[in-house]
């Protein structure tokens, strides 16, 4: 899998490259600004994911993101930042980003989130849940707001339904067509969003709130 990291801070690029480069199945390429990112994607296409620093030169709020997403054959893109306000993150999701990573995330959480997105899933931090009302029809974020006011994706609702029926992670993975690791990430996210700590509580909350 090929990952492009675009950030104007050399230290961050080196740190991420060094840490993620320990993963034998991930190839890392780093650049320092938006134009270098676009040039690299044109000259060496085939990236599975691009991490864009929200505040780096050339981004101009989300203008740089818009340009990259508009490029022919653009790969999936995720924002990484320590500054982006909630409304900017929500706008980025409406534009079609794969996820948002906060620079304060622990290294292991960052790696898990990147792998989650490399599997084709969307990574949405619990603090930046995007409501259905803010997303136009056909937008790629594909979220649905439950009667309880908790925004869950269709995939999360599938996992929650299977979990509530007593399925194990392995059974859910086989039933839905995901890897077991991806299912585990979905379950962990569901726990946070529902405010529970185990499968039994999740099933009870899901039924009480008419989520399944």
mmCIF file of C-alpha atoms in Angstrom:
data_model
loop_
_atom_site.group_PDB
_atom_site.id
_atom_site.type_symbol
_atom_site.label_atom_id
_atom_site.label_comp_id
_atom_site.label_asym_id
_atom_site.label_seq_id
_atom_site.Cartn_x
_atom_site.Cartn_y
_atom_site.Cartn_z
ATOM 1 C CA UNK A 1 0.000 0.000 0.000
ATOM 2 C CA UNK A 2 1.283 3.459 -0.908
ATOM 3 C CA UNK A 3 0.819 6.455 1.374
ATOM 4 C CA UNK A 4 1.640 10.086 0.503
ATOM 5 C CA UNK A 5 2.181 12.478 3.429
ATOM 6 C CA UNK A 6 2.040 16.200 2.624
ATOM 7 C CA UNK A 7 3.057 18.467 5.520
ATOM 8 C CA UNK A 8 5.284 21.532 5.672
ATOM 9 C CA UNK A 9 6.913 20.495 8.954
ATOM 10 C CA UNK A 10 9.997 18.387 8.257
ATOM 11 C CA UNK A 11 10.011 16.965 11.782
ATOM 12 C CA UNK A 12 6.457 15.677 11.466
ATOM 13 C CA UNK A 13 7.152 14.187 8.039
ATOM 14 C CA UNK A 14 10.264 12.444 9.319
ATOM 15 C CA UNK A 15 8.525 11.203 12.463
ATOM 16 C CA UNK A 16 5.515 9.822 10.614
ATOM 17 C CA UNK A 17 7.677 8.331 7.891
ATOM 18 C CA UNK A 18 9.941 6.655 10.442
ATOM 19 C CA UNK A 19 7.066 5.249 12.490
ATOM 20 C CA UNK A 20 4.808 4.151 9.635
ATOM 21 C CA UNK A 21 7.787 2.920 7.629
ATOM 22 C CA UNK A 22 8.186 0.105 10.153
ATOM 23 C CA UNK A 23 5.067 -1.437 8.633
ATOM 24 C CA UNK A 24 6.345 -3.720 5.877
ATOM 25 C CA UNK A 25 3.218 -3.385 3.749
ATOM 26 C CA UNK A 26 3.125 0.438 3.698
ATOM 27 C CA UNK A 27 5.314 2.471 1.326
ATOM 28 C CA UNK A 28 5.752 6.107 2.424
ATOM 29 C CA UNK A 29 6.400 9.164 0.246
ATOM 30 C CA UNK A 30 6.594 12.647 1.825
ATOM 31 C CA UNK A 31 6.346 16.176 0.377
ATOM 32 C CA UNK A 32 6.280 19.673 1.870
ATOM 33 C CA UNK A 33 3.451 21.523 0.145
ATOM 34 C CA UNK A 34 0.312 21.152 -1.946
ATOM 35 C CA UNK A 35 1.980 21.656 -5.336
ATOM 36 C CA UNK A 36 4.596 19.012 -4.560
ATOM 37 C CA UNK A 37 1.758 16.700 -3.570
ATOM 38 C CA UNK A 38 -0.061 17.259 -6.869
ATOM 39 C CA UNK A 39 3.145 16.880 -8.889
ATOM 40 C CA UNK A 40 3.970 13.632 -7.091
ATOM 41 C CA UNK A 41 0.501 12.214 -7.702
ATOM 42 C CA UNK A 42 0.799 13.035 -11.402
ATOM 43 C CA UNK A 43 4.336 11.688 -11.843
ATOM 44 C CA UNK A 44 3.914 8.593 -9.665
ATOM 45 C CA UNK A 45 0.189 7.752 -9.567
ATOM 46 C CA UNK A 46 -1.304 4.875 -7.635
ATOM 47 C CA UNK A 47 -1.340 6.119 -4.043
ATOM 48 C CA UNK A 48 -3.858 4.358 -1.819
ATOM 49 C CA UNK A 49 -4.192 7.316 0.558
ATOM 50 C CA UNK A 50 -2.952 10.910 0.818
ATOM 51 C CA UNK A 51 -2.580 12.700 4.164
ATOM 52 C CA UNK A 52 -2.843 16.478 3.761
ATOM 53 C CA UNK A 53 -1.903 18.943 6.481
ATOM 54 C CA UNK A 54 -4.775 21.418 6.751
ATOM 55 C CA UNK A 55 -2.486 24.387 7.516
ATOM 56 C CA UNK A 56 0.402 23.833 5.098
ATOM 57 C CA UNK A 57 1.304 26.268 2.282
ATOM 58 C CA UNK A 58 -1.045 26.069 -0.672
ATOM 59 C CA UNK A 59 -4.003 24.684 1.231
ATOM 60 C CA UNK A 60 -5.612 28.134 1.700
ATOM 61 C CA UNK A 61 -8.285 26.717 4.005
ATOM 62 C CA UNK A 62 -9.739 23.920 1.834
ATOM 63 C CA UNK A 63 -8.859 25.300 -1.602
ATOM 64 C CA UNK A 64 -5.884 22.961 -1.928
ATOM 65 C CA UNK A 65 -8.014 19.995 -0.929
ATOM 66 C CA UNK A 66 -10.599 20.956 -3.536
ATOM 67 C CA UNK A 67 -7.911 21.096 -6.246
ATOM 68 C CA UNK A 68 -6.547 17.674 -5.353
ATOM 69 C CA UNK A 69 -9.983 16.065 -5.251
ATOM 70 C CA UNK A 70 -10.732 17.586 -8.660
ATOM 71 C CA UNK A 71 -7.595 16.107 -10.264
ATOM 72 C CA UNK A 72 -8.240 13.181 -12.582
ATOM 73 C CA UNK A 73 -7.710 9.866 -10.827
ATOM 74 C CA UNK A 74 -7.345 11.518 -7.419
ATOM 75 C CA UNK A 75 -6.665 8.985 -4.647
ATOM 76 C CA UNK A 76 -8.546 8.975 -1.330
ATOM 77 C CA UNK A 77 -7.531 11.928 0.844
ATOM 78 C CA UNK A 78 -7.518 12.469 4.611
ATOM 79 C CA UNK A 79 -6.808 15.692 6.494
ATOM 80 C CA UNK A 80 -4.269 15.790 9.299
ATOM 81 C CA UNK A 81 -4.082 18.804 11.603
ATOM 82 C CA UNK A 82 -3.851 20.112 15.104
ATOM 83 C CA UNK A 83 -5.807 23.256 14.258
ATOM 84 C CA UNK A 84 -8.822 22.559 12.041
ATOM 85 C CA UNK A 85 -12.103 23.721 13.628
ATOM 86 C CA UNK A 86 -15.164 21.511 13.596
ATOM 87 C CA UNK A 87 -16.926 23.354 10.756
ATOM 88 C CA UNK A 88 -13.880 22.943 8.509
ATOM 89 C CA UNK A 89 -13.717 19.219 9.247
ATOM 90 C CA UNK A 90 -17.418 18.845 8.487
ATOM 91 C CA UNK A 91 -16.985 20.746 5.218
ATOM 92 C CA UNK A 92 -14.066 18.493 4.291
ATOM 93 C CA UNK A 93 -16.217 15.416 4.839
ATOM 94 C CA UNK A 94 -18.929 16.903 2.663
ATOM 95 C CA UNK A 95 -16.278 17.369 -0.034
ATOM 96 C CA UNK A 96 -15.446 13.684 0.167
ATOM 97 C CA UNK A 97 -12.365 13.173 2.351
ATOM 98 C CA UNK A 98 -11.722 9.687 3.682
ATOM 99 C CA UNK A 99 -11.024 10.868 7.221
ATOM 100 C CA UNK A 100 -9.586 13.379 9.682
ATOM 101 C CA UNK A 101 -6.546 12.725 11.868
ATOM 102 C CA UNK A 102 -5.619 14.957 14.786
ATOM 103 C CA UNK A 103 -1.902 15.466 15.365
ATOM 104 C CA UNK A 104 -2.368 14.820 19.073
ATOM 105 C CA UNK A 105 -3.498 11.230 18.435
ATOM 106 C CA UNK A 106 -1.364 8.495 20.002
ATOM 107 C CA UNK A 107 0.885 6.802 17.447
ATOM 108 C CA UNK A 108 -0.901 3.458 17.643
ATOM 109 C CA UNK A 109 -4.298 5.127 17.172
ATOM 110 C CA UNK A 110 -2.962 7.036 14.175
ATOM 111 C CA UNK A 111 -1.688 3.822 12.589
ATOM 112 C CA UNK A 112 -4.996 2.056 13.230
ATOM 113 C CA UNK A 113 -6.911 4.958 11.688
ATOM 114 C CA UNK A 114 -4.675 4.940 8.604
ATOM 115 C CA UNK A 115 -5.112 1.182 8.176
ATOM 116 C CA UNK A 116 -8.859 1.652 8.627
ATOM 117 C CA UNK A 117 -8.898 4.155 5.764
ATOM 118 C CA UNK A 118 -6.575 2.055 3.605
ATOM 119 C CA UNK A 119 -9.185 -0.703 3.877
ATOM 120 C CA UNK A 120 -11.660 1.648 2.230
ATOM 121 C CA UNK A 121 -13.453 2.780 5.376
ATOM 122 C CA UNK A 122 -14.023 6.337 6.579
ATOM 123 C CA UNK A 123 -12.409 7.489 9.820
ATOM 124 C CA UNK A 124 -14.544 10.051 11.640
ATOM 125 C CA UNK A 125 -13.395 11.021 15.149
ATOM 126 C CA UNK A 126 -16.184 10.932 17.676
ATOM 127 C CA UNK A 127 -15.738 14.684 18.317
ATOM 128 C CA UNK A 128 -16.414 15.460 14.661
ATOM 129 C CA UNK A 129 -19.514 13.434 13.904
ATOM 130 C CA UNK A 130 -21.167 14.837 10.800
ATOM 131 C CA UNK A 131 -24.942 15.025 10.927
ATOM 132 C CA UNK A 132 -27.042 13.796 8.033
ATOM 133 C CA UNK A 133 -28.712 17.185 7.701
ATOM 134 C CA UNK A 134 -25.357 18.745 6.872
ATOM 135 C CA UNK A 135 -24.642 16.303 4.053
ATOM 136 C CA UNK A 136 -26.282 16.644 0.615
ATOM 137 C CA UNK A 137 -27.850 13.637 -1.116
ATOM 138 C CA UNK A 138 -25.225 11.461 -2.722
ATOM 139 C CA UNK A 139 -22.348 12.835 -0.660
ATOM 140 C CA UNK A 140 -19.735 10.159 -0.010
ATOM 141 C CA UNK A 141 -19.767 10.486 3.777
ATOM 142 C CA UNK A 142 -22.845 8.201 3.759
ATOM 143 C CA UNK A 143 -23.983 8.881 7.317
ATOM 144 C CA UNK A 144 -27.449 8.424 8.768
ATOM 145 C CA UNK A 145 -28.752 10.092 11.900
ATOM 146 C CA UNK A 146 -30.545 7.716 14.216
ATOM 147 C CA UNK A 147 -33.693 8.549 16.177
ATOM 148 C CA UNK A 148 -31.419 8.987 19.180
ATOM 149 C CA UNK A 149 -29.485 11.734 17.438
ATOM 150 C CA UNK A 150 -26.333 9.620 17.032
ATOM 151 C CA UNK A 151 -24.874 9.840 13.527
ATOM 152 C CA UNK A 152 -23.947 6.333 12.371
ATOM 153 C CA UNK A 153 -22.837 5.218 8.932
ATOM 154 C CA UNK A 154 -24.745 2.468 7.153
ATOM 155 C CA UNK A 155 -21.807 0.153 7.768
ATOM 156 C CA UNK A 156 -21.856 0.944 11.495
ATOM 157 C CA UNK A 157 -25.582 0.219 11.588
ATOM 158 C CA UNK A 158 -24.909 -3.139 9.904
ATOM 159 C CA UNK A 159 -22.277 -3.994 12.488
ATOM 160 C CA UNK A 160 -24.518 -2.829 15.328
ATOM 161 C CA UNK A 161 -27.413 -4.967 14.088
ATOM 162 C CA UNK A 162 -25.221 -8.048 13.820
ATOM 163 C CA UNK A 163 -23.651 -7.351 17.208
ATOM 164 C CA UNK A 164 -27.107 -7.003 18.758
ATOM 165 C CA UNK A 165 -28.016 -10.417 17.361
ATOM 166 C CA UNK A 166 -25.121 -11.992 19.215
ATOM 167 C CA UNK A 167 -22.693 -12.348 16.317
ATOM 168 C CA UNK A 168 -18.972 -12.503 17.072
ATOM 169 C CA UNK A 169 -16.521 -10.200 15.301
ATOM 170 C CA UNK A 170 -15.442 -13.105 13.100
ATOM 171 C CA UNK A 171 -19.049 -13.880 12.166
ATOM 172 C CA UNK A 172 -19.796 -10.208 11.459
ATOM 173 C CA UNK A 173 -16.691 -9.960 9.271
ATOM 174 C CA UNK A 174 -17.744 -12.989 7.233
ATOM 175 C CA UNK A 175 -21.371 -11.851 6.995
ATOM 176 C CA UNK A 176 -20.629 -8.275 5.877
ATOM 177 C CA UNK A 177 -17.468 -8.977 3.888
ATOM 178 C CA UNK A 178 -14.946 -7.061 6.001
ATOM 179 C CA UNK A 179 -11.746 -8.061 7.733
ATOM 180 C CA UNK A 180 -12.033 -8.917 11.418
ATOM 181 C CA UNK A 181 -9.687 -6.013 12.240
ATOM 182 C CA UNK A 182 -12.040 -3.582 10.500
ATOM 183 C CA UNK A 183 -15.017 -4.959 12.405
ATOM 184 C CA UNK A 184 -13.135 -4.480 15.688
ATOM 185 C CA UNK A 185 -12.536 -0.824 14.808
ATOM 186 C CA UNK A 186 -16.231 -0.365 14.005
ATOM 187 C CA UNK A 187 -17.227 -1.959 17.316
ATOM 188 C CA UNK A 188 -14.822 0.275 19.247
ATOM 189 C CA UNK A 189 -16.252 3.345 17.494
ATOM 190 C CA UNK A 190 -19.805 2.221 18.270
ATOM 191 C CA UNK A 191 -18.959 1.880 21.968
ATOM 192 C CA UNK A 192 -17.750 5.492 22.060
ATOM 193 C CA UNK A 193 -20.692 6.898 20.150
ATOM 194 C CA UNK A 194 -23.272 5.015 22.171
ATOM 195 C CA UNK A 195 -21.525 5.705 25.480
ATOM 196 C CA UNK A 196 -21.171 2.026 26.411
ATOM 197 C CA UNK A 197 -18.299 -0.263 27.323
ATOM 198 C CA UNK A 198 -19.355 -3.726 26.138
ATOM 199 C CA UNK A 199 -21.457 -5.631 23.582
ATOM 200 C CA UNK A 200 -24.364 -6.293 25.931
ATOM 201 C CA UNK A 201 -24.741 -2.599 26.753
ATOM 202 C CA UNK A 202 -24.456 -1.726 23.061
ATOM 203 C CA UNK A 203 -27.241 -4.167 22.180
ATOM 204 C CA UNK A 204 -29.500 -2.815 24.935
ATOM 205 C CA UNK A 205 -28.930 0.819 23.919
ATOM 206 C CA UNK A 206 -29.445 -0.056 20.254
ATOM 207 C CA UNK A 207 -32.815 -1.659 20.959
ATOM 208 C CA UNK A 208 -33.955 1.011 23.422
ATOM 209 C CA UNK A 209 -33.171 3.744 20.892
ATOM 210 C CA UNK A 210 -34.630 1.877 17.911
ATOM 211 C CA UNK A 211 -31.292 1.671 16.153
ATOM 212 C CA UNK A 212 -31.863 -1.966 15.176
#
